[in-house]
XYZ file of C-alpha atoms in Angstrom:
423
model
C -1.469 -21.292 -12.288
C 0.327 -18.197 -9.938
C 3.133 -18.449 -13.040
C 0.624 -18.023 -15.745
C -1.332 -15.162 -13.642
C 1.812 -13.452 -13.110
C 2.994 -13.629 -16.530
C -0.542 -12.253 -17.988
C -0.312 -8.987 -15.658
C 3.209 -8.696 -16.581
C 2.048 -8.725 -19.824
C -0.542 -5.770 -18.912
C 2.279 -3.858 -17.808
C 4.304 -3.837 -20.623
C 1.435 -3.442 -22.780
C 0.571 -0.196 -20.818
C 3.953 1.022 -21.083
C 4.097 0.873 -24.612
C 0.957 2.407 -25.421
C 0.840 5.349 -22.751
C 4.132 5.872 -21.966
C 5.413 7.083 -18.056
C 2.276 8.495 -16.784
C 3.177 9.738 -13.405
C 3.651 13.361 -12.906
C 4.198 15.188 -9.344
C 3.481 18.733 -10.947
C 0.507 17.647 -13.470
C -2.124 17.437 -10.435
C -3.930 20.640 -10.018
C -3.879 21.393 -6.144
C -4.398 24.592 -5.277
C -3.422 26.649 -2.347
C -6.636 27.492 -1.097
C -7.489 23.627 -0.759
C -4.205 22.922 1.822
C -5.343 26.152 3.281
C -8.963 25.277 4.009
C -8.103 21.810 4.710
C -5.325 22.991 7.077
C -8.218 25.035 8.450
C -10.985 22.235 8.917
C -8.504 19.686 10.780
C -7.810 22.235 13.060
C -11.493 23.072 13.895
C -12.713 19.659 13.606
C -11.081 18.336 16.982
C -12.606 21.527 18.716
C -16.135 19.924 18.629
C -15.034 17.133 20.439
C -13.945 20.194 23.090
C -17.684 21.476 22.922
C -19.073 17.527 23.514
C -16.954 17.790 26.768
C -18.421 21.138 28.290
C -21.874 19.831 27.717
C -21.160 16.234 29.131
C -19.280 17.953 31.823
C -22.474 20.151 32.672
C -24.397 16.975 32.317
C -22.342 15.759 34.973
C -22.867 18.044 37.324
C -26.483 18.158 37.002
C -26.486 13.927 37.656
C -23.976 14.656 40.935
C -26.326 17.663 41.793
C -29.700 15.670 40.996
C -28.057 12.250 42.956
C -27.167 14.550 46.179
C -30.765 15.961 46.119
C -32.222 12.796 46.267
C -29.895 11.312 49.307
C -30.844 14.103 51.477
C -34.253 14.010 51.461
C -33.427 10.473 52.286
C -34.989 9.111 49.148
C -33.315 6.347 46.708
C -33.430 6.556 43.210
C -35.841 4.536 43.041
C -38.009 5.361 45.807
C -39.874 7.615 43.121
C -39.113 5.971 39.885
C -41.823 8.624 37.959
C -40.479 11.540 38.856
C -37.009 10.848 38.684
C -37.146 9.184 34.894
C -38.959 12.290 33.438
C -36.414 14.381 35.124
C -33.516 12.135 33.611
C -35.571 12.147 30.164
C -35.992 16.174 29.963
C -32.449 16.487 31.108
C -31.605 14.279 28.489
C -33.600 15.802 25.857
C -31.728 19.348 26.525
C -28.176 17.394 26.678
C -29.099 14.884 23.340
C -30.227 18.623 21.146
C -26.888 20.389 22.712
C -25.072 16.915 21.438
C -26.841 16.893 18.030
C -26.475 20.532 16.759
C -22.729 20.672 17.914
C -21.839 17.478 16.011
C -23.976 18.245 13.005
C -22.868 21.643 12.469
C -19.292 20.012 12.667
C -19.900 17.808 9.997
C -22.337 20.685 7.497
C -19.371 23.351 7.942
C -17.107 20.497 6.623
C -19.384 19.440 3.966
C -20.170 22.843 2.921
C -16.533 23.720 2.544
C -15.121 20.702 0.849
C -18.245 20.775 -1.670
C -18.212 24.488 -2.533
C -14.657 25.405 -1.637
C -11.850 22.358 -2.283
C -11.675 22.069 -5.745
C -9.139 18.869 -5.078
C -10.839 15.321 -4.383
C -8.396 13.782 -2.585
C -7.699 16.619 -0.490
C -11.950 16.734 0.076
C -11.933 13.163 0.979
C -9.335 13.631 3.248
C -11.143 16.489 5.184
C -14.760 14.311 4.699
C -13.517 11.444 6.584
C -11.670 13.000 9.011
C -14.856 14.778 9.964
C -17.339 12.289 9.337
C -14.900 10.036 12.014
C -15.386 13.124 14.629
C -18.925 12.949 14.225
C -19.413 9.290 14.905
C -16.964 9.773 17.517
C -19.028 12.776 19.163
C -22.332 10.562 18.822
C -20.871 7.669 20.593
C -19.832 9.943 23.194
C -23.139 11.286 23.958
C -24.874 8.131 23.993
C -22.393 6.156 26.143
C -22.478 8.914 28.634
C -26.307 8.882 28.864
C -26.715 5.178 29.475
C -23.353 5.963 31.912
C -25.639 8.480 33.463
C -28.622 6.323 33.655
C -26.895 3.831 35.341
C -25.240 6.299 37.742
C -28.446 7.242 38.858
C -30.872 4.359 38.560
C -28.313 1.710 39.802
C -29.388 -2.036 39.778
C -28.200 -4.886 41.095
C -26.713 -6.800 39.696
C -24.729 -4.140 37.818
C -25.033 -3.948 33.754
C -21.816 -1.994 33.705
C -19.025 -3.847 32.394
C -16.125 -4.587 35.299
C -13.762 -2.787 33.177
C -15.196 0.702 33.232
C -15.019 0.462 37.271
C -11.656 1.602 37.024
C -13.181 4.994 35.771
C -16.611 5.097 37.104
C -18.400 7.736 35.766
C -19.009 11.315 36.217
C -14.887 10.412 37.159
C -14.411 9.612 32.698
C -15.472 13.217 31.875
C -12.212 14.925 31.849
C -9.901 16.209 28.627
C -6.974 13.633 28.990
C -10.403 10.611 28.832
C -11.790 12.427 25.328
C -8.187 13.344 24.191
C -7.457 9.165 24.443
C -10.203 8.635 22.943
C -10.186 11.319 20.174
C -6.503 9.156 18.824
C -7.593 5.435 20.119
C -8.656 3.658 16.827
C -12.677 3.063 18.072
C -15.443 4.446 17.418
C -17.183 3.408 20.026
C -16.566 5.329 23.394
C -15.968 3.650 26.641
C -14.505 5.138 29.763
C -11.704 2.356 29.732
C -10.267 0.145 27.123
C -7.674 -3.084 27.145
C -4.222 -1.430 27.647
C -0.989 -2.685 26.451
C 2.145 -2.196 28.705
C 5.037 -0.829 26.171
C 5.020 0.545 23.079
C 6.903 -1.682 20.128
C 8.788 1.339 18.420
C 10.190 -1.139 15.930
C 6.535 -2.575 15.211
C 5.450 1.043 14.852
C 8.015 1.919 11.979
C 7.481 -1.669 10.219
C 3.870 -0.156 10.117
C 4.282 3.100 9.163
C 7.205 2.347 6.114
C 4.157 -0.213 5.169
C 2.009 3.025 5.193
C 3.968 5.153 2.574
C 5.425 2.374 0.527
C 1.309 0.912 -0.089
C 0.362 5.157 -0.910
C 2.774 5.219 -3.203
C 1.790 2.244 -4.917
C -1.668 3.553 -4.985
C -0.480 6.733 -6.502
C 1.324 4.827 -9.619
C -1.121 2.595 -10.021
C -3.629 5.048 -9.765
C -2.009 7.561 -12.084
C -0.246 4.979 -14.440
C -3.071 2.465 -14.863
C -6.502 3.425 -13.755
C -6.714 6.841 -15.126
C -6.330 5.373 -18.525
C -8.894 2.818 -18.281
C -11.113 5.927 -16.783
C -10.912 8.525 -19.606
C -10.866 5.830 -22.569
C -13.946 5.151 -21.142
C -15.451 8.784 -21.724
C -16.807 8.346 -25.048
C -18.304 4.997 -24.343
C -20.894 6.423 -21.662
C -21.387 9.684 -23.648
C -22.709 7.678 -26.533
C -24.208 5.097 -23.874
C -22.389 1.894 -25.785
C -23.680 -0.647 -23.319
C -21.406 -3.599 -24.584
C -18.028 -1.641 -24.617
C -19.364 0.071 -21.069
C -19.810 -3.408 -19.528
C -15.999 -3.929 -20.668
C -14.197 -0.967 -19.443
C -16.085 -2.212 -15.862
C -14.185 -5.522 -16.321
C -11.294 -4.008 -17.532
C -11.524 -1.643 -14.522
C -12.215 -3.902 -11.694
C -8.646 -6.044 -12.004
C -6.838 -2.645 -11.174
C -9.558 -1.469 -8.749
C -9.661 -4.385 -6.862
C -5.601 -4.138 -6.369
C -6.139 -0.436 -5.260
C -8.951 -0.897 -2.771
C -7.278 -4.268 -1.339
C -3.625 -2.364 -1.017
C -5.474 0.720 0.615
C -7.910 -1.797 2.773
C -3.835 -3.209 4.192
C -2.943 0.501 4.585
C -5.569 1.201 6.697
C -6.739 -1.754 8.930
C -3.522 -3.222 9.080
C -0.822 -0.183 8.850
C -2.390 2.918 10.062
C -4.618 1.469 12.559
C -2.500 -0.881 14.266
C 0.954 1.733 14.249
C -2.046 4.048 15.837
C -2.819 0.982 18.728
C 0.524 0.661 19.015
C 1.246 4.118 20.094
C -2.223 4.748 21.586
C -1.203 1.235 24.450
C -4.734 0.036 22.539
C -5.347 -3.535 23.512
C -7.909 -4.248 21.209
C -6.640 -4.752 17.581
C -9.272 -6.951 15.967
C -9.654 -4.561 13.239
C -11.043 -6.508 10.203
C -11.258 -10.298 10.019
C -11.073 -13.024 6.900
C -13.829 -10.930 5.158
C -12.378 -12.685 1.614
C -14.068 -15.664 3.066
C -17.344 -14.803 3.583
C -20.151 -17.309 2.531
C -22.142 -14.212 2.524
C -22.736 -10.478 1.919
C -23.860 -9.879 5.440
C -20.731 -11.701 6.624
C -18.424 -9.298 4.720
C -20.368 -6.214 5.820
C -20.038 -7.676 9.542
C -16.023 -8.697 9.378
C -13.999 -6.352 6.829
C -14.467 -2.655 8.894
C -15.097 -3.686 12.561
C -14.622 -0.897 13.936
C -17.577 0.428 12.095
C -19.610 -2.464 12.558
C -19.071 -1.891 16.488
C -20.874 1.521 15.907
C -23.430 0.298 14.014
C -24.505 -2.555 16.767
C -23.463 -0.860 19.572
C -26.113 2.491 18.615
C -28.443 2.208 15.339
C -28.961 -1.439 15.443
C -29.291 -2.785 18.827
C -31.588 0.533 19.955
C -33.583 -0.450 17.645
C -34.040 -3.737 18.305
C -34.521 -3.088 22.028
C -37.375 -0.645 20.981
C -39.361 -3.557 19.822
C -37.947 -3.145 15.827
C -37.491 -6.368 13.881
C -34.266 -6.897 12.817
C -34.778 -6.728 9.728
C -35.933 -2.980 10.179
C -33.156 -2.555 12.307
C -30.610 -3.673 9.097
C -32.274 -1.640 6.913
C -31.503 1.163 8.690
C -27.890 0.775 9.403
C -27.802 0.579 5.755
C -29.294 3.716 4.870
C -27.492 5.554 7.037
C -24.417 3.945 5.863
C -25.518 4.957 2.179
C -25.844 8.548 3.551
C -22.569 8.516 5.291
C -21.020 6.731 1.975
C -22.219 9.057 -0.148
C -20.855 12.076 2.065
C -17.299 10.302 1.665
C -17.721 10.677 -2.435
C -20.477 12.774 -3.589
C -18.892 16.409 -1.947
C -15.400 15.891 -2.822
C -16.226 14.914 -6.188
C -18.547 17.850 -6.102
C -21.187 15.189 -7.520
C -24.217 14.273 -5.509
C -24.850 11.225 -7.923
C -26.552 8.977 -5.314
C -24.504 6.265 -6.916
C -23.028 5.272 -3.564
C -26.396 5.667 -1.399
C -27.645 3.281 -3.500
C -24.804 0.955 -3.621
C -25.232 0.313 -0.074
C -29.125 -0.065 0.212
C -28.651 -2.474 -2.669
C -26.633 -4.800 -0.437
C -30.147 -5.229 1.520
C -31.121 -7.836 -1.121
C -28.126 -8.970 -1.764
C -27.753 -10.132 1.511
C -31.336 -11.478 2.008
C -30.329 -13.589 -1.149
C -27.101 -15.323 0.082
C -28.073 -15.182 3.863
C -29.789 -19.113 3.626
C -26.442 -20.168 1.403
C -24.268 -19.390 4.638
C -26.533 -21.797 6.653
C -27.078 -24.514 4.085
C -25.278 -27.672 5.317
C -22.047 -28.632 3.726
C -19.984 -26.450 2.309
C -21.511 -25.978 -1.485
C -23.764 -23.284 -0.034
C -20.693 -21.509 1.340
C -18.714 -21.553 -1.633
C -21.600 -20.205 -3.547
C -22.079 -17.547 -1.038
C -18.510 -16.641 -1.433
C -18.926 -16.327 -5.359
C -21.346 -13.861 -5.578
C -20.102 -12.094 -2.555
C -16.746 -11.846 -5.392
C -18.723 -10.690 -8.311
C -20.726 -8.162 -6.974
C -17.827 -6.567 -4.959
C -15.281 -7.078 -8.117
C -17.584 -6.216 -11.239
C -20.959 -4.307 -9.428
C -19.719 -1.817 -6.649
C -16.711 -0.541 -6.798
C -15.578 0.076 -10.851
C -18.987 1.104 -11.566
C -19.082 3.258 -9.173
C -15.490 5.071 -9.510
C -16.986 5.462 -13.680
C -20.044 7.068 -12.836
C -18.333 9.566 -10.783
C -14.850 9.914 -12.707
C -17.537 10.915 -15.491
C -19.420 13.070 -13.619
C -15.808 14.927 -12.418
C -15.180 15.000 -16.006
C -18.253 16.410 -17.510
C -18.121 19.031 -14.746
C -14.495 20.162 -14.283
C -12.141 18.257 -16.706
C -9.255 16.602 -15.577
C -7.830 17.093 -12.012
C -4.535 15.937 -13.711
C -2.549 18.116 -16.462
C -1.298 14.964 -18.057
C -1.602 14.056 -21.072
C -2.644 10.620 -22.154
């Protein structure tokens, strides 16, 4: 069966060579100065949010040191007035949570704003989008660890909900530059004081990751460039004249080379970038992603393939929720919307296209997940299997070709090609 399978694709690739000829072209791709400019621009100013999140948390600080000495010298423990003491922790809070919010969302509309109206490129706008939409999660974690830090600081209990490990850096002691600078690199999103720490760096480990890093972009490029663009613009005149049939096979023409792209740039990422970025970083914790391609269910992939993401989602949309008396179905509703808005951030503004194609891919996962949830529990392993097949489908034929047509056409009807190659 692998010998047939291989054949068949090598097939594919002759065949493509025949009929379009050496596709790949260095010069053809339209990139203009004024995008590495801005883009140059934006990764510089991006990190200096994280430097505003610092002066407020570091005022913050102060005011729970100042507030905690008040209330030993007049010989009162935090608790001794439980009243007063929460509405002065809540208005504090308040003050410290808008300070948080406008600094990190202004971060993320000045990128937005730019890449939409002012980087023509997409890649070069995706780049910039996820850089910043990374800083923003990684500015909201911040504030929200360090108020339930600060909570605890103040209102202490017994015994402690603190986990051992951040006693090593109790707070107000985490809010200094060198804590947020760790944590700006570490590969998290979630912030905590202290993480697992490795003793030595593997330099040899580092450079096994990073040569996978640019050998799997290149092979994204190619195939990219060589094989999906093809598929993409031979698929113009199909949706212009809305030919349903030949629409439904460029998707499953589409989805074999998509599927190779998205699983060789899911390796680049989880396993190259992030774990040569541990490496360096002494991060202990390098569960990254685990056997998502087995999931008996939707909600299992969503849960295993980006755990880093995940963690963010628990750790502050849907356990707050939950804790404020939410069902958790509400709760997973939720994450997904705000995933769909954060999704369609990533490829609505570079490709200058607010389509809502990629909101909605996400909040359709709600049912889809509702629907193979009870296969994942069935007893034997039929119900798992099953899970795993439409899991397959829907992420091979549904999301992800579909998707990349709708906007490819939308780039199309609006700019042209962002390649001078001819096909």
């Amino acid at each position: 069966m692998v010998i047939v399978l291989v054949i068949m694709n090598l097939r594919l690739v002759v065949e493509n060579f025949m009929k379009y000829g050496v596709l790949i072209c260095i010069r053809c791709h339209d990139y203009r100065r004024q995008d590495i400019l801005l883009a140059t621009f934006l990764y510089v100013l991006i990190p200096c949010h994280l430097v505003v999140a610092y002066i407020i948390e570091l005022g913050a600080a102060q005011h729970a040191k100042g507030a905690l000495g008040r209330l030993k010298r007049s010989d009162s423990a935090p608790t001794g007035d439980p009243f007063r003491v929460s509405r002065s922790f809540q208005a504090t809070w308040y003050t410290i949570a808008w300070a948080h919010g406008i600094n990190a969302t202004f971060c993320l509309l000045v990128t937005t704003y730019t890449v939409y109206y002012h980087i023509h490129h997409p890649l070069i706008g995706t780049i910039c989008q996820i850089h910043a939409i990374i800083v923003w999660l990684k500015n909201c974690s911040y504030a929200f660890t360090n108020r339930d830090l600060r909570h605890a600081y103040l209102f202490p209990r017994t015994p402690s909900t603190i986990p051992e490990i951040y006693s090593r850096c109790p707070y107000p002691l985490n809010v200094t530059i060198r804590n947020l600078a760790y944590y700006w690199w570490a590969p998290t999103l979630v912030y905590q004081p202290v993480y697992p720490r490795t003793p030595s760096i593997r330099w040899l480990f580092v450079a096994k990751r990073t040569a996978e890093c640019f050998g799997l972009g290149m092979f994204i490029w190619l195939a990219s460039a060589q094989y999906a663009a093809p598929v993409l613009r031979n698929s113009l005149d199909k949706l212009q004249t809305m030919d349903v049939a030949s629409i439904l096979e460029r998707v499953m023409k589409l989805s074999t080379i998509s599927l190779i792209i998205w699983l060789a740039g899911f390796f680049a990422v989880f396993q190259s970038v992030l774990n040569a970025l541990a490496e360096v970083m002494h991060f202990g914790d390098r569960e990254f992603y685990t056997d998502w391609w087995n999931s008996p269910s939707v909600g299992t992939y969503w849960r295993t393939w980006n755990k880093p993401m995940y963690h963010f989602m628990r750790r502050h949309v849907y356990s707050p929720l939950v804790g404020r008396g939410f069902s958790s179905q509400f709760a997973s509703a939720m994450v997904f919307l705000f995933s769909g808005f954060l999704h369609e951030l990533l490829v609505g503004v570079p490709t200058h296209n607010i389509l809502g194609v990629a909101f909605l891919g996400m909040v359709v996962q709600l049912p889809m997940i509702y629907i193979t949830a009870p296969l994942e529990k069935m007893q034997g392993v039929n119900g798992r299997v099953l899970g795993n097949y439409i899991f397959w489908i829907s992420f091979c034929l549904v999301g992800q070709p579909l998707a990349a047509l709708l906007y490819f056409f939308a780039w199309q009807g609006k700019y042209g090609s962002v390649s001078q190659a001819k096909i």
